[in-house]
Short mmCIF file of C-alpha atoms in Angstrom, two decimals:
data_model
loop_
_atom_site.label_atom_id
_atom_site.label_comp_id
_atom_site.label_asym_id
_atom_site.label_seq_id
_atom_site.Cartn_x
_atom_site.Cartn_y
_atom_site.Cartn_z
CA MET F 1 3.06 -6.39 30.72
CA ARG F 2 1.59 -4.33 27.37
CA ASP F 3 3.51 -1.50 26.95
CA HIS F 4 1.70 1.71 25.62
CA LEU F 5 3.62 5.34 25.07
CA LEU F 6 0.88 8.20 24.86
CA ILE F 7 1.85 11.13 23.03
CA ARG F 8 0.40 14.57 24.75
CA GLN F 9 -0.05 17.87 22.98
CA ALA F 10 1.63 17.17 19.61
CA ARG F 11 0.72 19.18 16.54
CA ILE F 12 -0.13 16.08 15.16
CA LEU F 13 0.02 16.30 10.42
CA GLN F 14 -2.71 13.77 9.92
CA PRO F 15 -2.61 12.04 5.97
CA ASP F 16 -5.12 14.81 4.58
CA GLY F 17 -2.36 17.23 5.14
CA GLU F 18 -4.11 19.23 7.80
CA PHE F 19 -2.62 19.18 11.59
CA LEU F 20 -4.33 17.96 14.53
CA GLN F 21 -3.53 19.56 17.92
CA GLY F 22 -3.74 17.05 20.40
CA ASP F 23 -2.12 13.39 21.62
CA VAL F 24 -1.28 9.38 20.01
CA LEU F 25 -2.21 6.56 21.67
CA ILE F 26 0.42 3.59 20.78
CA GLN F 27 0.34 -0.01 21.57
CA GLU F 28 2.29 -2.77 20.57
CA GLY F 29 4.05 -0.75 17.84
CA LYS F 30 0.64 0.36 15.91
CA ILE F 31 -0.80 3.41 16.26
CA ARG F 32 -4.29 3.32 18.18
CA GLN F 33 -5.58 6.54 18.49
CA ILE F 34 -5.66 9.85 17.82
CA GLY F 35 -7.36 12.50 19.10
CA PRO F 36 -7.99 16.29 21.11
CA ASN F 37 -7.26 14.56 23.87
CA ILE F 38 -6.71 10.58 25.13
CA PRO F 39 -7.86 9.60 28.36
CA GLY F 40 -4.63 8.19 30.26
CA LEU F 41 -4.90 4.64 32.13
CA ASP F 42 -5.87 5.90 35.12
CA ALA F 43 -9.62 6.11 33.19
CA ASN F 44 -9.47 2.82 32.10
CA PRO F 45 -7.62 1.08 34.59
CA ASP F 46 -5.02 -2.36 32.96
CA PRO F 47 -3.29 -3.97 35.99
CA ASP F 48 -0.84 -5.87 33.36
CA ALA F 49 -0.43 -1.89 31.25
CA HIS F 50 2.85 0.30 31.43
CA LEU F 51 1.96 4.03 30.32
CA GLU F 52 5.16 5.97 29.09
CA VAL F 53 3.89 9.42 28.22
CA ILE F 54 6.02 12.11 26.34
CA ASP F 55 4.84 15.47 26.73
CA ALA F 56 5.29 17.27 23.07
CA VAL F 57 3.67 20.85 23.82
CA GLY F 58 5.17 22.98 21.09
CA LEU F 59 6.32 20.16 19.01
CA THR F 60 5.60 18.51 15.59
CA LEU F 61 4.67 15.03 14.89
CA LEU F 62 5.49 13.60 11.51
CA PRO F 63 5.56 9.94 10.11
CA GLY F 64 9.41 8.83 10.29
CA VAL F 65 11.55 9.21 7.37
CA ILE F 66 11.81 6.31 5.13
CA ASP F 67 15.48 6.95 3.26
CA PRO F 68 15.05 5.02 0.20
CA GLN F 69 19.09 4.96 -0.65
CA VAL F 70 22.29 4.82 1.85
CA HIS F 71 24.94 2.81 1.69
CA PHE F 72 25.69 1.64 5.12
CA ARG F 73 29.51 -0.25 4.56
CA GLU F 74 28.76 -3.47 6.16
CA PRO F 75 29.67 -6.05 5.15
CA GLY F 76 33.46 -5.19 3.82
CA LEU F 77 33.87 -1.47 4.80
CA GLU F 78 32.81 -1.09 8.35
CA TYR F 79 36.08 1.41 8.75
CA LYS F 80 33.22 4.04 7.58
CA GLU F 81 30.55 2.93 8.30
CA ASP F 82 28.60 0.13 9.63
CA LEU F 83 24.80 -0.65 10.46
CA PHE F 84 25.27 -0.06 14.01
CA THR F 85 27.05 3.52 13.60
CA ALA F 86 24.42 3.89 10.27
CA SER F 87 21.34 3.50 12.32
CA CYS F 88 22.70 5.65 15.59
CA ALA F 89 22.38 8.21 12.92
CA CYS F 90 19.64 7.93 11.49
CA ALA F 91 17.49 7.96 14.70
CA ARG F 92 19.26 11.25 15.50
CA GLY F 93 17.85 12.72 12.12
CA GLY F 94 14.32 11.39 12.59
CA VAL F 95 14.99 8.40 9.62
CA THR F 96 12.45 5.55 10.33
CA SER F 97 13.70 2.46 7.89
CA PHE F 98 16.32 2.64 5.35
CA LEU F 99 16.86 0.95 2.17
CA GLU F 100 20.19 0.06 1.61
CA MET F 101 22.28 -0.65 -1.53
CA PRO F 102 24.11 -3.62 -2.91
CA ASN F 103 27.89 -2.42 -3.28
CA THR F 104 29.29 -4.46 0.16
CA ARG F 105 32.31 -6.64 0.30
CA PRO F 106 30.68 -9.15 -0.94
CA LEU F 107 28.16 -7.94 -3.09
CA THR F 108 24.32 -8.27 -2.17
CA THR F 109 23.98 -10.46 -5.35
CA THR F 110 22.53 -13.44 -3.83
CA GLN F 111 19.81 -14.83 -1.57
CA ALA F 112 22.89 -15.99 0.64
CA THR F 113 24.42 -12.25 1.03
CA LEU F 114 20.89 -11.06 1.20
CA ASP F 115 20.57 -12.77 4.64
CA ASP F 116 23.17 -12.31 5.57
CA LYS F 117 22.50 -8.53 5.98
CA LEU F 118 19.26 -9.26 7.16
CA ALA F 119 20.68 -11.02 9.97
CA ARG F 120 23.51 -8.47 10.53
CA GLY F 121 20.29 -5.86 10.77
CA ALA F 122 18.17 -7.43 13.28
CA ARG F 123 21.63 -7.88 15.41
CA SER F 124 22.66 -4.28 15.15
CA SER F 125 19.85 -1.69 13.70
CA LEU F 126 18.32 0.30 16.10
CA VAL F 127 15.60 1.41 12.78
CA ASN F 128 14.33 -0.30 10.67
CA TYR F 129 16.20 -1.70 7.21
CA GLY F 130 15.38 -3.34 3.40
CA PHE F 131 18.15 -3.99 0.95
CA PHE F 132 18.40 -3.82 -2.41
CA ILE F 133 19.58 -6.66 -4.56
CA GLY F 134 22.68 -5.93 -7.07
CA ALA F 135 22.58 -6.52 -10.79
CA THR F 136 25.15 -8.10 -12.66
CA ALA F 137 26.07 -8.81 -16.11
CA GLU F 138 25.75 -12.75 -15.86
CA HIS F 139 22.28 -12.29 -14.50
CA LEU F 140 22.25 -14.36 -11.39
CA PRO F 141 19.42 -16.22 -10.89
CA ASP F 142 18.27 -14.72 -7.53
CA LEU F 143 17.78 -11.65 -9.31
CA VAL F 144 14.31 -12.19 -9.64
CA GLU F 145 13.57 -14.25 -6.72
CA ALA F 146 15.37 -13.60 -3.78
CA HIS F 147 13.47 -12.32 -1.01
CA PRO F 148 12.73 -9.56 0.83
CA ALA F 149 14.55 -6.94 -1.11
CA CYS F 150 13.06 -3.72 -2.46
CA GLY F 151 14.51 -3.69 -5.60
CA ILE F 152 17.02 -4.63 -8.08
CA LYS F 153 19.98 -1.80 -8.30
CA ILE F 154 21.87 -0.93 -11.57
CA PHE F 155 24.78 0.59 -11.59
CA MET F 156 24.72 1.87 -14.98
CA GLY F 157 28.02 3.99 -14.59
CA SER F 158 29.91 5.27 -11.33
CA MET F 159 30.88 1.30 -10.82
CA LYS F 160 33.69 -0.68 -11.32
CA GLY F 161 33.34 -4.52 -11.30
CA PRO F 162 30.61 -6.76 -11.42
CA LEU F 163 27.86 -4.44 -9.85
CA LEU F 164 28.72 -2.21 -13.29
CA VAL F 165 25.74 -3.25 -16.08
CA ASP F 166 26.32 -1.11 -18.77
CA ASP F 167 26.24 -3.72 -21.86
CA GLN F 168 22.92 -3.10 -23.94
CA GLU F 169 22.26 -6.66 -23.79
CA ALA F 170 22.77 -7.56 -20.10
CA LEU F 171 19.96 -4.47 -19.55
CA GLU F 172 17.98 -6.20 -21.68
CA ALA F 173 17.61 -9.62 -20.06
CA ILE F 174 17.21 -7.61 -16.59
CA PHE F 175 13.95 -5.66 -17.85
CA SER F 176 12.86 -8.20 -19.48
CA GLN F 177 12.39 -10.46 -16.57
CA GLY F 178 10.44 -10.54 -13.45
CA ASP F 179 8.28 -7.60 -12.35
CA ARG F 180 10.36 -6.49 -8.97
CA LEU F 181 11.32 -2.76 -8.92
CA ILE F 182 14.42 -1.72 -11.02
CA ALA F 183 16.60 1.36 -9.45
CA VAL F 184 19.16 2.61 -11.74
CA HIS F 185 21.92 4.53 -11.39
CA ALA F 186 21.75 6.76 -14.27
CA GLU F 187 25.39 7.82 -15.81
CA ASP F 188 27.09 6.66 -18.84
CA ARG F 189 30.15 4.86 -18.82
CA THR F 190 31.52 5.60 -21.74
CA ARG F 191 31.25 9.18 -22.38
CA ILE F 192 32.76 9.45 -18.23
CA GLU F 193 35.48 7.76 -19.62
CA GLU F 194 36.25 9.52 -22.89
CA ARG F 195 36.45 12.96 -20.53
CA ARG F 196 38.61 11.38 -17.92
CA GLN F 197 41.65 11.50 -20.42
CA GLN F 198 39.98 14.44 -21.59
CA PHE F 199 40.72 16.25 -18.61
CA SER F 200 43.14 13.91 -17.13
CA SER F 201 45.73 16.99 -16.58
CA ARG F 202 43.63 18.68 -13.99
CA THR F 203 43.33 17.62 -10.63
CA ASP F 204 41.18 20.48 -8.83
CA PRO F 205 37.76 18.74 -7.16
CA ALA F 206 35.59 20.86 -9.53
CA VAL F 207 36.90 18.91 -12.88
CA HIS F 208 34.39 16.28 -11.08
CA SER F 209 31.47 17.82 -12.15
CA GLU F 210 32.96 18.36 -15.76
CA ILE F 211 34.19 14.94 -16.17
CA GLN F 212 30.68 13.50 -15.22
CA ASP F 213 28.83 16.47 -17.01
CA THR F 214 24.75 16.85 -16.99
CA GLN F 215 25.07 14.57 -20.55
CA ALA F 216 26.55 12.02 -19.14
CA ALA F 217 23.68 11.25 -16.58
CA LEU F 218 20.90 12.31 -19.39
CA ILE F 219 22.06 10.04 -21.69
CA ALA F 220 21.82 7.10 -19.12
CA THR F 221 18.51 8.45 -17.91
CA LYS F 222 17.12 7.98 -21.78
CA ARG F 223 18.18 4.51 -22.21
CA ALA F 224 16.75 3.44 -18.94
CA LEU F 225 13.68 5.39 -19.39
CA SER F 226 13.58 3.52 -23.00
CA LEU F 227 13.71 0.41 -21.66
CA SER F 228 11.02 0.45 -19.01
CA LYS F 229 8.64 1.79 -21.73
CA LYS F 230 9.85 -1.26 -23.87
CA TYR F 231 9.06 -3.72 -21.23
CA GLN F 232 6.54 -2.21 -19.64
CA ARG F 233 8.75 -2.35 -16.21
CA ARG F 234 8.93 -0.35 -13.35
CA LEU F 235 11.82 1.92 -12.75
CA HIS F 236 13.19 3.95 -10.01
CA ILE F 237 15.39 6.57 -11.07
CA LEU F 238 17.72 7.21 -8.39
CA HIS F 239 19.54 10.88 -7.08
CA LEU F 240 18.15 12.91 -10.06
CA SER F 241 20.98 15.28 -10.48
CA THR F 242 20.38 17.47 -13.75
CA GLY F 243 17.78 19.91 -14.86
CA ASP F 244 17.43 18.37 -18.07
CA GLU F 245 16.71 14.78 -16.73
CA ALA F 246 13.87 16.31 -15.13
CA LEU F 247 12.89 18.27 -18.13
CA LEU F 248 12.61 14.82 -19.55
CA LEU F 249 10.84 13.66 -17.11
CA ARG F 250 8.33 16.30 -17.30
CA GLU F 251 7.70 15.21 -20.91
CA ASP F 252 8.29 11.76 -20.61
CA LYS F 253 7.30 10.01 -17.37
CA PRO F 254 5.12 6.94 -17.62
CA SER F 255 2.73 6.32 -14.58
CA TRP F 256 5.19 3.48 -13.68
CA VAL F 257 8.02 5.55 -13.59
CA THR F 258 9.51 7.39 -10.13
CA ALA F 259 12.13 9.49 -9.87
CA GLU F 260 13.89 11.08 -6.18
CA VAL F 261 16.68 14.02 -5.20
CA THR F 262 18.88 14.08 -2.56
CA PRO F 263 18.98 17.38 -0.39
CA GLN F 264 22.43 18.12 -1.72
CA HIS F 265 21.36 18.10 -5.22
CA LEU F 266 18.97 20.84 -4.72
CA LEU F 267 20.89 22.68 -1.93
CA LEU F 268 24.29 22.96 -3.05
CA ASN F 269 25.91 23.37 -6.38
CA THR F 270 29.36 23.37 -7.92
CA SER F 271 30.14 26.55 -5.88
CA ALA F 272 30.73 24.20 -2.82
CA TYR F 273 34.12 22.98 -4.35
CA ASP F 274 35.30 25.90 -3.44
CA THR F 275 33.87 26.03 0.25
CA ILE F 276 34.54 22.67 1.61
CA GLY F 277 36.89 20.95 -1.18
CA THR F 278 36.86 17.17 -1.83
CA LEU F 279 33.84 16.87 0.83
CA ALA F 280 31.54 17.82 -2.05
CA GLN F 281 32.31 14.93 -4.57
CA MET F 282 30.01 12.55 -4.96
CA ASN F 283 28.18 10.56 -7.79
CA PRO F 284 26.69 11.58 -9.80
CA PRO F 285 28.64 15.03 -9.01
CA LEU F 286 26.69 18.54 -7.23
CA ARG F 287 25.29 20.60 -10.88
CA SER F 288 24.84 24.51 -11.01
CA PRO F 289 22.42 27.12 -9.76
CA ARG F 290 20.34 26.95 -12.45
CA ASP F 291 20.00 22.88 -12.12
CA ASN F 292 19.13 23.21 -8.59
CA GLU F 293 16.24 25.52 -9.52
CA ILE F 294 14.64 23.14 -12.03
CA LEU F 295 14.94 20.47 -9.52
CA TRP F 296 13.18 22.25 -7.08
CA GLN F 297 10.42 23.07 -9.54
CA ALA F 298 10.31 19.03 -10.93
CA LEU F 299 9.62 18.17 -6.80
CA LEU F 300 7.42 20.93 -6.11
CA ASP F 301 5.48 19.90 -9.44
CA GLY F 302 5.33 15.90 -8.57
CA VAL F 303 7.43 15.25 -11.52
CA ILE F 304 10.82 13.97 -9.08
CA ASP F 305 8.83 11.94 -6.43
CA PHE F 306 10.47 11.49 -3.41
CA ILE F 307 13.83 12.01 -1.41
CA ALA F 308 16.61 9.93 -0.47
CA THR F 309 19.94 11.14 1.17
CA ASP F 310 22.27 8.59 -0.75
CA HIS F 311 24.40 8.66 2.18
CA ALA F 312 27.73 7.40 1.38
CA PRO F 313 30.18 8.21 3.94
CA HIS F 314 33.99 8.08 3.72
CA THR F 315 36.55 9.15 6.37
CA LEU F 316 37.96 12.49 6.41
CA GLU F 317 41.91 10.94 5.55
CA GLU F 318 40.72 9.03 2.56
CA LYS F 319 38.60 12.75 1.64
CA ALA F 320 42.10 14.13 2.33
CA GLN F 321 44.07 12.55 -0.71
CA GLY F 322 43.24 14.98 -3.37
CA TYR F 323 41.27 14.81 -6.42
CA PRO F 324 41.10 12.42 -8.80
CA ASN F 325 42.29 9.43 -5.83
CA THR F 326 39.37 10.65 -3.37
CA PRO F 327 36.24 8.33 -3.09
CA SER F 328 33.20 10.08 -4.32
CA GLY F 329 30.64 10.22 -1.32
CA MET F 330 29.18 12.16 1.19
CA PRO F 331 26.56 11.67 4.31
CA GLY F 332 23.30 12.61 4.68
CA VAL F 333 20.82 10.51 7.51
CA GLU F 334 21.74 13.15 10.01
CA THR F 335 20.61 16.30 8.40
CA SER F 336 18.30 15.41 5.61
CA LEU F 337 15.09 15.96 8.01
CA PRO F 338 15.74 19.10 9.13
CA LEU F 339 17.19 20.14 5.97
CA MET F 340 14.21 20.21 3.93
CA LEU F 341 12.29 21.44 7.37
CA THR F 342 14.00 24.76 7.62
CA GLN F 343 13.92 24.72 3.78
CA ALA F 344 9.71 24.35 4.72
CA MET F 345 9.90 27.40 6.94
CA GLN F 346 11.82 29.44 4.86
CA GLY F 347 8.84 29.42 2.47
CA ARG F 348 10.43 27.17 -0.86
CA CYS F 349 8.04 24.02 0.22
CA THR F 350 5.61 23.26 3.01
CA VAL F 351 5.62 20.62 5.79
CA PRO F 352 2.85 18.29 4.51
CA GLN F 353 5.17 18.05 1.42
CA VAL F 354 8.58 17.33 3.03
CA ALA F 355 6.70 14.84 4.95
CA HIS F 356 5.16 13.43 1.99
CA TRP F 357 8.54 13.35 -0.17
CA MET F 358 10.40 11.89 2.65
CA SER F 359 7.98 9.17 3.81
CA THR F 360 4.46 9.03 2.43
CA ALA F 361 5.49 8.95 -1.56
CA VAL F 362 8.71 6.19 -0.71
CA ALA F 363 6.30 3.79 1.06
CA LYS F 364 3.96 3.90 -1.91
CA GLY F 365 7.12 3.79 -4.39
CA TYR F 366 8.39 0.72 -3.01
CA GLY F 367 4.82 -0.82 -1.79
CA ILE F 368 6.40 -0.94 2.24
CA PRO F 369 2.46 -1.62 3.84
CA ASN F 370 1.48 0.72 6.95
CA LYS F 371 4.32 3.23 6.75
CA GLY F 372 4.40 6.68 5.99
CA ALA F 373 1.29 8.03 7.49
CA ILE F 374 0.02 8.58 11.05
CA ALA F 375 -3.45 7.32 11.34
CA PRO F 376 -4.94 4.35 13.37
CA GLY F 377 -3.50 0.80 12.22
CA TYR F 378 -0.12 1.84 10.80
CA ASP F 379 3.46 1.59 12.52
CA ALA F 380 4.44 3.69 15.34
CA ASP F 381 7.38 4.96 13.18
CA LEU F 382 7.44 8.67 14.43
CA VAL F 383 9.52 11.70 14.65
CA LEU F 384 9.03 14.75 17.33
CA VAL F 385 11.13 17.51 15.80
CA ASP F 386 10.89 20.87 17.06
CA LEU F 387 10.39 23.90 14.27
CA ASN F 388 10.71 26.81 17.02
CA THR F 389 14.80 26.50 17.49
CA TYR F 390 17.47 26.81 14.52
CA ARG F 391 21.13 25.38 15.64
CA PRO F 392 23.64 24.70 13.50
CA VAL F 393 24.92 21.71 12.07
CA LEU F 394 28.12 20.69 13.83
CA ARG F 395 31.29 18.25 13.47
CA GLU F 396 31.34 17.09 17.23
CA GLU F 397 27.78 16.10 17.14
CA VAL F 398 27.88 13.67 14.49
CA VAL F 399 27.00 10.09 15.27
CA SER F 400 28.12 8.55 11.50
CA LYS F 401 31.38 6.87 12.16
CA CYS F 402 32.75 9.16 9.05
CA GLY F 403 32.86 11.72 11.39
CA TRP F 404 31.85 15.08 9.31
CA ASN F 405 29.02 16.21 7.55
CA PRO F 406 28.81 18.64 4.47
CA PHE F 407 26.55 20.82 6.09
CA GLU F 408 28.63 21.81 9.11
CA GLY F 409 27.47 25.43 10.08
CA TRP F 410 24.27 25.67 8.25
CA SER F 411 21.40 26.46 10.39
CA LEU F 412 18.78 24.37 10.82
CA THR F 413 15.47 23.88 12.40
CA GLY F 414 13.21 20.96 12.53
CA TRP F 415 15.67 18.81 14.30
CA PRO F 416 14.28 15.92 15.72
CA VAL F 417 13.35 16.01 19.68
CA VAL F 418 12.37 12.09 20.10
CA THR F 419 12.29 9.50 17.46
CA ILE F 420 10.00 6.58 18.01
CA VAL F 421 10.48 2.91 15.49
CA GLY F 422 7.81 0.22 16.10
CA GLY F 423 6.61 2.51 18.99
CA GLN F 424 9.32 1.88 21.06
CA VAL F 425 11.77 5.50 21.88
CA VAL F 426 15.05 5.15 20.23
CA TYR F 427 16.20 8.51 20.34
CA ASP F 428 14.87 11.54 23.15
CA HIS F 429 16.18 15.13 23.71
CA GLY F 430 19.62 13.66 22.47
CA LYS F 431 19.89 10.45 23.92
CA LEU F 432 20.10 7.55 21.56
CA ASN F 433 18.73 4.29 23.26
CA THR F 434 20.96 1.52 21.78
CA ASP F 435 18.74 -1.73 23.05
CA ILE F 436 16.24 -0.92 20.69
CA ARG F 437 15.82 -3.03 17.45
CA GLY F 438 14.15 -2.54 13.97
CA LYS F 439 12.38 -4.95 11.87
CA ALA F 440 13.05 -6.40 8.66
CA LEU F 441 10.62 -4.22 5.93
CA SER F 442 8.31 -6.21 3.73
CA PHE F 443 7.50 -5.23 0.20
CA VAL F 444 4.47 -5.67 -1.62
CA ARG F 445 5.20 -6.67 -5.28
CA MET F 446 4.36 -3.96 -8.05
CA GLY F 447 3.98 -5.08 -11.65
#
């Protein structure tokens, strides 16, 4: 039997940024037809076809979110999160694909560990998945050829062990070999260690933003940018957090360099330590309101290319240990889309801009084919959102295994009503279909 899915009378975001009130027909996981009024199967009977119809009156249809930076903790740290629980959270948040980082246990630094993650994704993930390969100072051979990997992740700071790569010779070796995208966590380890000693007497969580200050981020971003230009190497700067970095890129950003920002670096600042304490602790840290404003403008102007969550959950017990014993990181996949759509409805940006930053531009930046737009022939990874209703972020509704969210109490609109992965409904009016499985993403290698 051939399954068809027909979305009726949605407000459809088209690739040109305009909206069409109409229908979308999905067949075999692909978008087949878009139009004002597509006939049902009764107009063209097919005894082998089954048609599921979604009434989308009053809802807006967007391309599914592609979250290009998450830490889903499997293997090795499943007590915080695992691929199943995280992908359930993705489905609830309208995230239909994710790119996951290599700092698991074991580290994802070889073809074997990458293959293990891909197998885990096939078994457990409700949404589509891709994985980074991690760089180490010893420059393992699989760094260049492990497949399929969305890119190489370099931790220039905020990391211990083999994944910390801050030696110039090691960085040169990575940038000079191959053509795979390099994504950097840009913080300068030397400056951080010096300031950690300087502020060692303080235990209030707000000191985290002073230890890992804006200068630590700027030093590392300048260093990565210099290496990228020297070797003409495709570079992506992860979770840009400072206005200084945004101003640098505004003046000096080659065409092969991209950057991202998280909703928390746009919407939260150091005042959050006063209200949520160590739940606000992340790397790179939250910054000042001035940084919020400069990052927003850089995003609006295209200096920053897309949005990621850096979903990095820890348990409430871990977060309650007291600084500096508390781990850095916060969950994000469930709330990133409604957070940004709420900003759109409040006039800070537009809904088409949000879809571009959270889907279209990510697919382009990572060379993910057939994703990021609602058009015939594209994969049917879609989300229907309600832009008319505001609801608060509630702890008891959190799906992520960690059980909390830094935006609890915020009233948001644009919550997903239906999430579709590969033409299959994985989330529908509050209910997850945990029988659905996503697919491994493919990546077109770019120079």
